[in-house]
C-alpha cells in the first residue's frame, strides 16, 4: 500500500472528516483535531511517512482523548495510538519524526510541571 492508500483507509475506517480549516472557529495554522466532531483540520495529504504519521497522530487524539487529560498526556496517548496503528501497516517511523513527537511530549510535561502539575510519570514512548 502507498502512504496515500493507507491515509484513505484510515480516514474511512475511523470516519474522519478532513477539513481545510474553513470549519474552524479558531484560525490555527497547524494541523489539529476536533475530537467531538471527529475532524482533522489543516492536514496536508502527501505520499509520505511524515504526512501519514501526522494523520495517525491526529486520529489518535480523536480515538484516545478524555476530558480530564492534561496536554502532555493527550499528546502521549495520541502518539502511542499512532505508533500502534503504524505498526499494523508495517510502517517504520524515522528517528527525526520520533524525536519530534517525543520532544514535544516532554516540553508539554515540563510546561505542566512549571504550572504546578504533578504525577505525570515517564511519558516515554515505545517505538
PDB file of C-alpha atoms in Angstrom, residues 3 48-54 57 79 82-83 92-105 125 127:
ATOM      1  CA  UNK A   3       1.052   6.148   2.021  1.00  0.00           C
ATOM      2  CA  UNK A  48       4.994  10.349   2.659  1.00  0.00           C
ATOM      3  CA  UNK A  49       5.595   8.831   6.076  1.00  0.00           C
ATOM      4  CA  UNK A  50       5.508  12.308   7.632  1.00  0.00           C
ATOM      5  CA  UNK A  51       2.022  13.058   6.296  1.00  0.00           C
ATOM      6  CA  UNK A  52       0.817   9.580   7.246  1.00  0.00           C
ATOM      7  CA  UNK A  53       2.131   9.774  10.797  1.00  0.00           C
ATOM      8  CA  UNK A  54       0.712  13.279  11.258  1.00  0.00           C
ATOM      9  CA  UNK A  57      -1.384  11.225  15.433  1.00  0.00           C
ATOM     10  CA  UNK A  79       1.219   9.408  19.648  1.00  0.00           C
ATOM     11  CA  UNK A  82      -0.384   6.427  16.107  1.00  0.00           C
ATOM     12  CA  UNK A  83       2.628   4.183  16.715  1.00  0.00           C
ATOM     13  CA  UNK A  92       8.876   2.406  10.080  1.00  0.00           C
ATOM     14  CA  UNK A  93       8.873   5.827  11.689  1.00  0.00           C
ATOM     15  CA  UNK A  94      12.165   7.671  11.050  1.00  0.00           C
ATOM     16  CA  UNK A  95      14.217   8.877  14.001  1.00  0.00           C
ATOM     17  CA  UNK A  96      13.672  12.573  13.196  1.00  0.00           C
ATOM     18  CA  UNK A  97       9.873  12.123  13.441  1.00  0.00           C
ATOM     19  CA  UNK A  98      10.168  10.044  16.624  1.00  0.00           C
ATOM     20  CA  UNK A  99      12.349  12.728  18.205  1.00  0.00           C
ATOM     21  CA  UNK A 100       9.966  15.499  17.147  1.00  0.00           C
ATOM     22  CA  UNK A 101       6.974  13.880  18.838  1.00  0.00           C
ATOM     23  CA  UNK A 102       8.818  12.686  21.966  1.00  0.00           C
ATOM     24  CA  UNK A 103      10.413  16.103  22.489  1.00  0.00           C
ATOM     25  CA  UNK A 104       7.009  17.770  22.149  1.00  0.00           C
ATOM     26  CA  UNK A 105       5.549  15.485  24.814  1.00  0.00           C
ATOM     27  CA  UNK A 125       7.115   6.313  24.035  1.00  0.00           C
ATOM     28  CA  UNK A 127       8.649   2.844  19.181  1.00  0.00           C
TER      29      UNK A 127
END
